[in-house]
Short mmCIF file of C-alpha atoms in Angstrom, two decimals:
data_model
loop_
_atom_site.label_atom_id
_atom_site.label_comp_id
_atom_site.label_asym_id
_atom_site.label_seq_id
_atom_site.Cartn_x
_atom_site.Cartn_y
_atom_site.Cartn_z
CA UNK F 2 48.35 -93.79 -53.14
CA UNK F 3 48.60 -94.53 -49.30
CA UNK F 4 45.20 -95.29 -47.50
CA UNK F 5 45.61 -93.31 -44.89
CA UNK F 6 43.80 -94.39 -42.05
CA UNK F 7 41.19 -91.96 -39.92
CA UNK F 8 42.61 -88.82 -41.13
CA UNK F 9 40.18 -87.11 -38.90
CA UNK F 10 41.70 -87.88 -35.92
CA UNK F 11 44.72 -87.77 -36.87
CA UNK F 12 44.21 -83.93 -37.22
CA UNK F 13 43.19 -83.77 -33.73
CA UNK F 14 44.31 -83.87 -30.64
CA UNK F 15 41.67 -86.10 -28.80
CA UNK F 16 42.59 -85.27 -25.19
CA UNK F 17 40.21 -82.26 -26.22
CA UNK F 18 37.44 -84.64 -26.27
CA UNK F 19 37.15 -84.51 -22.64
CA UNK F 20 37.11 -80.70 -22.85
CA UNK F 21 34.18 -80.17 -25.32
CA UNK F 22 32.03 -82.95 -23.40
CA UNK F 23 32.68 -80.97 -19.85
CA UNK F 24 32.05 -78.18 -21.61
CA UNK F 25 28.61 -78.89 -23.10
CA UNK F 26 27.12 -80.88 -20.02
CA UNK F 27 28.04 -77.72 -17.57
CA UNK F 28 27.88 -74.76 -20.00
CA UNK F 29 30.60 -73.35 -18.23
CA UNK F 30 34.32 -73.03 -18.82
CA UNK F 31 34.96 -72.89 -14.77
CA UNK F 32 32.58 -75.69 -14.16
CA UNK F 33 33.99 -77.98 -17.11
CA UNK F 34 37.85 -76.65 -15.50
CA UNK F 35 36.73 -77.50 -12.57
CA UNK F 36 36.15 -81.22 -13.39
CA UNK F 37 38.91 -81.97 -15.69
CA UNK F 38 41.32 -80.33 -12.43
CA UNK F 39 42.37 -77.44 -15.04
CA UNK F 40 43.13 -73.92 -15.00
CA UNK F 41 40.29 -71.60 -16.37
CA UNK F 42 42.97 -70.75 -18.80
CA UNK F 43 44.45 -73.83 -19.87
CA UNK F 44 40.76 -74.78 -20.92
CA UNK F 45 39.75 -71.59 -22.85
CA UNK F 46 43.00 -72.44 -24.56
CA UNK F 47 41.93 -75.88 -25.40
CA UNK F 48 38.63 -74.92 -26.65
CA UNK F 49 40.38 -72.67 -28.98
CA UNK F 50 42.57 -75.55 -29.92
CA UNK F 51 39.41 -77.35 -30.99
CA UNK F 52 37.58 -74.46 -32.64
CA UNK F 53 40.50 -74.25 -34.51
CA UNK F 54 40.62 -77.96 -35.74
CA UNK F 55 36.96 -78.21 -36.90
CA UNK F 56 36.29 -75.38 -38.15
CA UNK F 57 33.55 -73.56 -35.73
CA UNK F 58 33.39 -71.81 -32.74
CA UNK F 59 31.32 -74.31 -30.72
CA UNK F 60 30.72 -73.05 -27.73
CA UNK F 61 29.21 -68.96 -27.13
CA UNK F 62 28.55 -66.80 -24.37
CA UNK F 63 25.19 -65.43 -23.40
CA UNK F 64 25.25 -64.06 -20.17
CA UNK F 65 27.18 -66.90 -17.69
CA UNK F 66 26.50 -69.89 -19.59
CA UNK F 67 28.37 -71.39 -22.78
CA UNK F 68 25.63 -72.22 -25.29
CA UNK F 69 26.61 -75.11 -27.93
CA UNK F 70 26.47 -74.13 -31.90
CA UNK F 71 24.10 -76.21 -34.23
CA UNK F 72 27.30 -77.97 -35.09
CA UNK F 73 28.14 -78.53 -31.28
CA UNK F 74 25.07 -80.10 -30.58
CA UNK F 75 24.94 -82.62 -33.40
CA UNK F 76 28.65 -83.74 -32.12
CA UNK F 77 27.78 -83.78 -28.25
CA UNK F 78 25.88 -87.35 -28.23
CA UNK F 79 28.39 -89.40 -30.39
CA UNK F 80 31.40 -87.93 -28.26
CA UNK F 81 29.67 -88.73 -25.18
CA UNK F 82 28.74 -92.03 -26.13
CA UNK F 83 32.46 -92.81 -27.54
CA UNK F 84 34.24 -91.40 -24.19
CA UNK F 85 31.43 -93.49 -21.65
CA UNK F 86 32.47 -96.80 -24.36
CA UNK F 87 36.20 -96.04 -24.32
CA UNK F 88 36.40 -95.14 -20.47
CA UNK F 89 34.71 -98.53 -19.63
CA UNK F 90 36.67 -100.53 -22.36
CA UNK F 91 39.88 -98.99 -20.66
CA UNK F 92 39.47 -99.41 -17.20
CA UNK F 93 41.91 -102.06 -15.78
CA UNK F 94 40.50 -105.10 -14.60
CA UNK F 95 40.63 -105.52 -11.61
CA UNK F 96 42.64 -108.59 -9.58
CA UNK F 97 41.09 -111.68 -9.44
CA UNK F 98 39.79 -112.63 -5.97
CA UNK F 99 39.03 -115.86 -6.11
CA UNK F 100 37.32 -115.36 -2.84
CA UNK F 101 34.24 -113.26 -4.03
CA UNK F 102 34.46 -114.20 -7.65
CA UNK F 103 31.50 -115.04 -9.20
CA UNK F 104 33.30 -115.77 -12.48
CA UNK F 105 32.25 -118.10 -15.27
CA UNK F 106 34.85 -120.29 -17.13
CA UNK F 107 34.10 -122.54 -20.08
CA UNK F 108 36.37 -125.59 -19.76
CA UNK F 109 36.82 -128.09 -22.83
CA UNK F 110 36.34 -131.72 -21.49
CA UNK F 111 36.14 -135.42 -21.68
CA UNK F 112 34.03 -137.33 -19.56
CA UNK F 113 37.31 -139.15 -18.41
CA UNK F 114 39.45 -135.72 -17.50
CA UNK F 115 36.05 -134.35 -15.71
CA UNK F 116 36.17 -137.46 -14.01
CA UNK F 117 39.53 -136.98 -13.50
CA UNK F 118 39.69 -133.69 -12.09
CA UNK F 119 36.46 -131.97 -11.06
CA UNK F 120 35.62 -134.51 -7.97
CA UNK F 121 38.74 -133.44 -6.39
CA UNK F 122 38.90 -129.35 -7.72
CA UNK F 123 35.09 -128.77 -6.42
CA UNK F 124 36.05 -130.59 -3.09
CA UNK F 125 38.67 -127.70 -2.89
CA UNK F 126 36.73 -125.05 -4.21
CA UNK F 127 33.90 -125.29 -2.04
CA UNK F 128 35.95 -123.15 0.66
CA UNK F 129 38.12 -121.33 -1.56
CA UNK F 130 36.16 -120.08 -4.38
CA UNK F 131 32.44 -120.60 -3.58
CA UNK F 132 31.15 -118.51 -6.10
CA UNK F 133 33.67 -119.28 -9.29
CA UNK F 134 31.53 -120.83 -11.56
CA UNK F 135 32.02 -123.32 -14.78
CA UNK F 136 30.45 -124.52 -18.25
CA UNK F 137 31.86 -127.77 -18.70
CA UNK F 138 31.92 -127.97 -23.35
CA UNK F 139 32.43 -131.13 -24.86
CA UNK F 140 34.01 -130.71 -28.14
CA UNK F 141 34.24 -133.06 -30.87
CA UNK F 142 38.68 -132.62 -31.06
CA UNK F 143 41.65 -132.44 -28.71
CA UNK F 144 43.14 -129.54 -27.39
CA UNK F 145 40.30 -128.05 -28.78
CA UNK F 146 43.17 -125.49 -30.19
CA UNK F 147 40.26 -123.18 -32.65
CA UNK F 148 38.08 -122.81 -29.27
CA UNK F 149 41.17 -121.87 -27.27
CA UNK F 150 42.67 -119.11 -29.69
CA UNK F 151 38.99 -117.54 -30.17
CA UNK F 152 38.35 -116.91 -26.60
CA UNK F 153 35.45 -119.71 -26.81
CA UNK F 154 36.84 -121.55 -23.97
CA UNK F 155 38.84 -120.52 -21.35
CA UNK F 156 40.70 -124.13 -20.42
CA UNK F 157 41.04 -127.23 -22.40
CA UNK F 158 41.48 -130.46 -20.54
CA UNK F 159 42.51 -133.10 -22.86
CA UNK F 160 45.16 -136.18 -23.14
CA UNK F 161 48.25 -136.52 -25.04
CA UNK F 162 48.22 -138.68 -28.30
CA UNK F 163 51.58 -139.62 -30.84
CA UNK F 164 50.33 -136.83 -32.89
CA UNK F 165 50.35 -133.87 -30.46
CA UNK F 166 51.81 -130.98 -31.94
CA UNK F 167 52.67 -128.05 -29.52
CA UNK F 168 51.27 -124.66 -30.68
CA UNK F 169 52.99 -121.58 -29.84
CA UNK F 170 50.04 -119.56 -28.57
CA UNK F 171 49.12 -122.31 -26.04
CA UNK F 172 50.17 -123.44 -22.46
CA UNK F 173 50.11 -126.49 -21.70
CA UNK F 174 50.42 -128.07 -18.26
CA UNK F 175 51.23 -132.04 -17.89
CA UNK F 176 48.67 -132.46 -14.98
CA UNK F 177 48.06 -136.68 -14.32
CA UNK F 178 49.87 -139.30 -15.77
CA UNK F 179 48.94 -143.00 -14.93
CA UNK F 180 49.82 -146.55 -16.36
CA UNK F 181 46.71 -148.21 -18.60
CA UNK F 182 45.08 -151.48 -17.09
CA UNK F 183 42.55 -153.62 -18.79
CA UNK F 184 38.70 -153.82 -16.77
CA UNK F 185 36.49 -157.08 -17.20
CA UNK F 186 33.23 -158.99 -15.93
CA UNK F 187 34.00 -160.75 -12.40
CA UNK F 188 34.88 -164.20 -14.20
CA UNK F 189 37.65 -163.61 -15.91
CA UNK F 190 41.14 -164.96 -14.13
CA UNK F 191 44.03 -164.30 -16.45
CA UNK F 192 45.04 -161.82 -18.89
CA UNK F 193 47.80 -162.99 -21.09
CA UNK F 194 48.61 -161.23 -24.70
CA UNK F 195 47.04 -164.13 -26.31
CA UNK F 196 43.99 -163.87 -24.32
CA UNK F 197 44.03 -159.65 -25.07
CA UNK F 198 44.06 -160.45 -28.63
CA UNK F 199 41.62 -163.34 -28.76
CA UNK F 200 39.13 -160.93 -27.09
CA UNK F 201 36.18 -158.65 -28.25
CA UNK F 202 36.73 -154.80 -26.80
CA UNK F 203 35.38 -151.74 -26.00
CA UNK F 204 37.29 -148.64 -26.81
CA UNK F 205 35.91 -145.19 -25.76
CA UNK F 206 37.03 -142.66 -28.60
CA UNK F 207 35.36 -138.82 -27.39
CA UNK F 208 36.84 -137.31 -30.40
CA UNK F 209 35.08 -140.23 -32.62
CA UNK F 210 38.51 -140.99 -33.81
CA UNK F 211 39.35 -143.97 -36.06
CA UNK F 212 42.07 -145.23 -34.16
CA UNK F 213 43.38 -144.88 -30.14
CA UNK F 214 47.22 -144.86 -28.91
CA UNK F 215 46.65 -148.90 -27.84
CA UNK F 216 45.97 -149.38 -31.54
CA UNK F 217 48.73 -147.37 -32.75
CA UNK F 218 51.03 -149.19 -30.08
CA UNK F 219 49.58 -152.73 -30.87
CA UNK F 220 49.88 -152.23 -35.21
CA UNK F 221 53.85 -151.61 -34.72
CA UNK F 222 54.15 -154.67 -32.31
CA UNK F 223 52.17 -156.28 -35.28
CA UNK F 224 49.16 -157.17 -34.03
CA UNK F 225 45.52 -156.07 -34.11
CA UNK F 226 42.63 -156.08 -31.76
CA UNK F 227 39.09 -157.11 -32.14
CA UNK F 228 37.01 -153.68 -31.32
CA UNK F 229 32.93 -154.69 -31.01
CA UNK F 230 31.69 -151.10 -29.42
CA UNK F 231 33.34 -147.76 -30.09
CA UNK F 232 31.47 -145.11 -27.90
CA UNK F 233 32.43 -141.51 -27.50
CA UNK F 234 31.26 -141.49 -23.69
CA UNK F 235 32.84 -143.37 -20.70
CA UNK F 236 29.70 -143.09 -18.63
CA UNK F 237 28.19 -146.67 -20.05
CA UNK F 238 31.15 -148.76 -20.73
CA UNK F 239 32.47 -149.38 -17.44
CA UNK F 240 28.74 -151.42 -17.15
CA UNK F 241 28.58 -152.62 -20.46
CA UNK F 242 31.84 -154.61 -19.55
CA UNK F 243 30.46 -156.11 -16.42
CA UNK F 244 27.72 -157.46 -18.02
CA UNK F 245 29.64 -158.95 -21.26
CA UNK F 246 33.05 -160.69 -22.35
CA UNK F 247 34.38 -157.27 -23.42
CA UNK F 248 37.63 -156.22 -22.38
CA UNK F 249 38.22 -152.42 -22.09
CA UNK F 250 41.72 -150.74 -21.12
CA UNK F 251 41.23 -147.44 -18.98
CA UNK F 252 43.64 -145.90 -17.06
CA UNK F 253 44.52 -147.20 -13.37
CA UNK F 254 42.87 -144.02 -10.96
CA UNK F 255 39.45 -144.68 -13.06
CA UNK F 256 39.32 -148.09 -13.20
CA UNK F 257 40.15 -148.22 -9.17
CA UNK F 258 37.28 -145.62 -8.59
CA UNK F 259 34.69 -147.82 -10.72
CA UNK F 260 35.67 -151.02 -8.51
CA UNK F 261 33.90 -150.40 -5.60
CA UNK F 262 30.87 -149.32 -7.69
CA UNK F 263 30.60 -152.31 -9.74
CA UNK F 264 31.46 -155.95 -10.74
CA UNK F 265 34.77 -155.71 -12.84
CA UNK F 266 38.18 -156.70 -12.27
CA UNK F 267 41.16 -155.23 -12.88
CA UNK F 268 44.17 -156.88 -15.04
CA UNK F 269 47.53 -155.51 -16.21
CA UNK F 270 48.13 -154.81 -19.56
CA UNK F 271 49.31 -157.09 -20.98
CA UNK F 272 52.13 -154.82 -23.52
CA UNK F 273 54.18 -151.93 -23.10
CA UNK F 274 52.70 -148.60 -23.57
CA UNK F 275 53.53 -145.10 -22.91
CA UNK F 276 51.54 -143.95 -19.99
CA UNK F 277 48.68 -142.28 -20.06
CA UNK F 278 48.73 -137.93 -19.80
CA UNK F 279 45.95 -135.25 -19.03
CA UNK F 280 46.93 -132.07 -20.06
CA UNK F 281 45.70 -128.54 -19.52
CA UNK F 282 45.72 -126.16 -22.32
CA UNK F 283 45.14 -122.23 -22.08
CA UNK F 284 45.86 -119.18 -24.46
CA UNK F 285 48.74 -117.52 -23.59
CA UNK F 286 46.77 -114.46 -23.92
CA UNK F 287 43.37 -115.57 -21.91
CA UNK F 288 40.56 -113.07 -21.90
CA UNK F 289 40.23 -114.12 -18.24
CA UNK F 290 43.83 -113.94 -17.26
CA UNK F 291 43.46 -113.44 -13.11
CA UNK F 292 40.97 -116.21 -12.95
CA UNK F 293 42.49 -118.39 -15.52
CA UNK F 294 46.36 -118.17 -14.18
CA UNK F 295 44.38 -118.83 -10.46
CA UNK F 296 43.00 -122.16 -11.71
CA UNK F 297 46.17 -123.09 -13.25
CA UNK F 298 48.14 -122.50 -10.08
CA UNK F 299 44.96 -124.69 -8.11
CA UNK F 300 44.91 -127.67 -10.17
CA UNK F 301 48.81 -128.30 -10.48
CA UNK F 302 48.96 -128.33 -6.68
CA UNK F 303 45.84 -130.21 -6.81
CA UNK F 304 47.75 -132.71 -9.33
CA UNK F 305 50.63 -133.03 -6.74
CA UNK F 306 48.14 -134.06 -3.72
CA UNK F 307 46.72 -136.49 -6.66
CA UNK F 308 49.62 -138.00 -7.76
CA UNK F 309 51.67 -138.78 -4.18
CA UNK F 310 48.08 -139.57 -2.58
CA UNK F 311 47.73 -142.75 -4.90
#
């Protein structure tokens, strides 16, 4: 047999709802009328309506005022309760004003697309959203797809690798692309392919993943590298190299940031690769969409002032 599903409300109407809670709080059929904008009639005919459909007569007069049955009075909580919860789950949000928002978004990161992006977006920010606020999630895989489609973060900002496979309830925006260079100490003065392959290096993996695209890239040319530090964080490696023989490639807009900070050079690298992509990923169907779609819009004409200013 069909399972019929919540055949008590099927039976009723529930725009009477509404009618019995007026009705209780004001024990009055004008007063309840009044509220709802109905005619004294049209309610009496609704309370009969609902007399009707459960069974009792709910509601009777002594003197001016509507006095609730036993059975009226054991229902009048729970309805008002459900109405207050479905009346505030209902409401339409309202539009985003990025102005006065004092919204909080949870952004997947890396230390490199934080590095990336955030200098520049809170620069912006500062005047045009003063009060958004963020939570800034590392998470141990990229586009941190699972966090995305449970509502657990609102943006993901990740890069591209050979295995990317687009998923159909994400966006995905191509935000930065840049070529890869190679960073060492001060003393270095060439960088040949012999000398990239003779050489110890660092490689920062944030996912803790076993191999990165310059490995993928070198294996089909044949070759392989000698990796001495794998580190999930780009914070210490930039030093680590200036105080070592390592050689660590990076993309170009880091590696020119770190310069001025620090004593590394920078070298081209020394094989063809694709170039380097930060993406931003969203749910198609974002919990925040105002504030989300807002950001979006932000950070690809914050990409554009990125890209032609370098």
């Amino acid at each position: 047999m069909m399972n019929i599903m919540h055949p008590a409300l099927r039976r009723l109407d529930l725009n009477l709802l509404p009618v019995f809670d007026a009705i209780y709080r004001h024990r009055s059929v004008r007063l309840a009328a009044d509220e709802l904008a109905m005619s004294t009639s049209a309610l009496s005919h609704a309370l009969s309506r609902l007399r009707m459909t459960l069974n009792d007569p709910l509601f009777y007069r002594e003197g001016h005022r509507m006095c609730p049955s036993v059975y009226a009075a054991q229902l009048a909580p729970s309805i008002a309760s459900a109405l207050k919860f479905l009346n505030q789950e209902l409401t339409p949000q309202p539009e985003f004003e990025a102005s006065s928002s004092t919204e909080c978004l949870q952004i997947a990161i890396t230390d490199f697309t934080a590095f990336c992006i955030f200098p520049a977006l809170m620069h912006q920010l500062q005047h045009n959203a003063p009060g958004l606020r963020f939570e800034l999630l590392y998470l141990p895989h990229s586009p941190a797809l699972t966090e995305l489609l449970a509502g657990e973060v609102d943006l993901a900002l990740g890069f591209s690798t050979p295995d990317d496979v687009r998923h159909p309830e994400l966006d995905e925006i191509n935000w930065f692309e840049d070529e890869y260079v190679v960073i060492s100490n001060k003393s270095r003065t060439q960088l040949t392919l012999e000398d990239y392959l003779a050489a110890r290096h660092l490689v920062v993996t944030p996912w803790n993943e076993k191999r990165g695209v310059l490995d993928l890239q070198l294996e089909q040319m044949g070759y392989t590298r000698q990796i001495a530090i794998k580190t999930p964080s780009m914070l210490s490696a930039p030093f680590i190299v200036a105080e070592s023989d390592l050689l660590m490639a990076i993309p170009r807009f880091a590696a020119e940031k770190l310069v001025p900070a620090m004593d590394i050079k920078i070298f081209a690298l020394p094989f063809e690769i694709r170039p380097f992509e930060v993406k931003i990923y969203s749910h198609k169907r974002s919990g925040k969409r105002g504030a989300t779609h807002w950001l979006k819009a932000v950070l690809q004409l914050l990409a554009q002032e990125v890209n032609s200013g370098r």
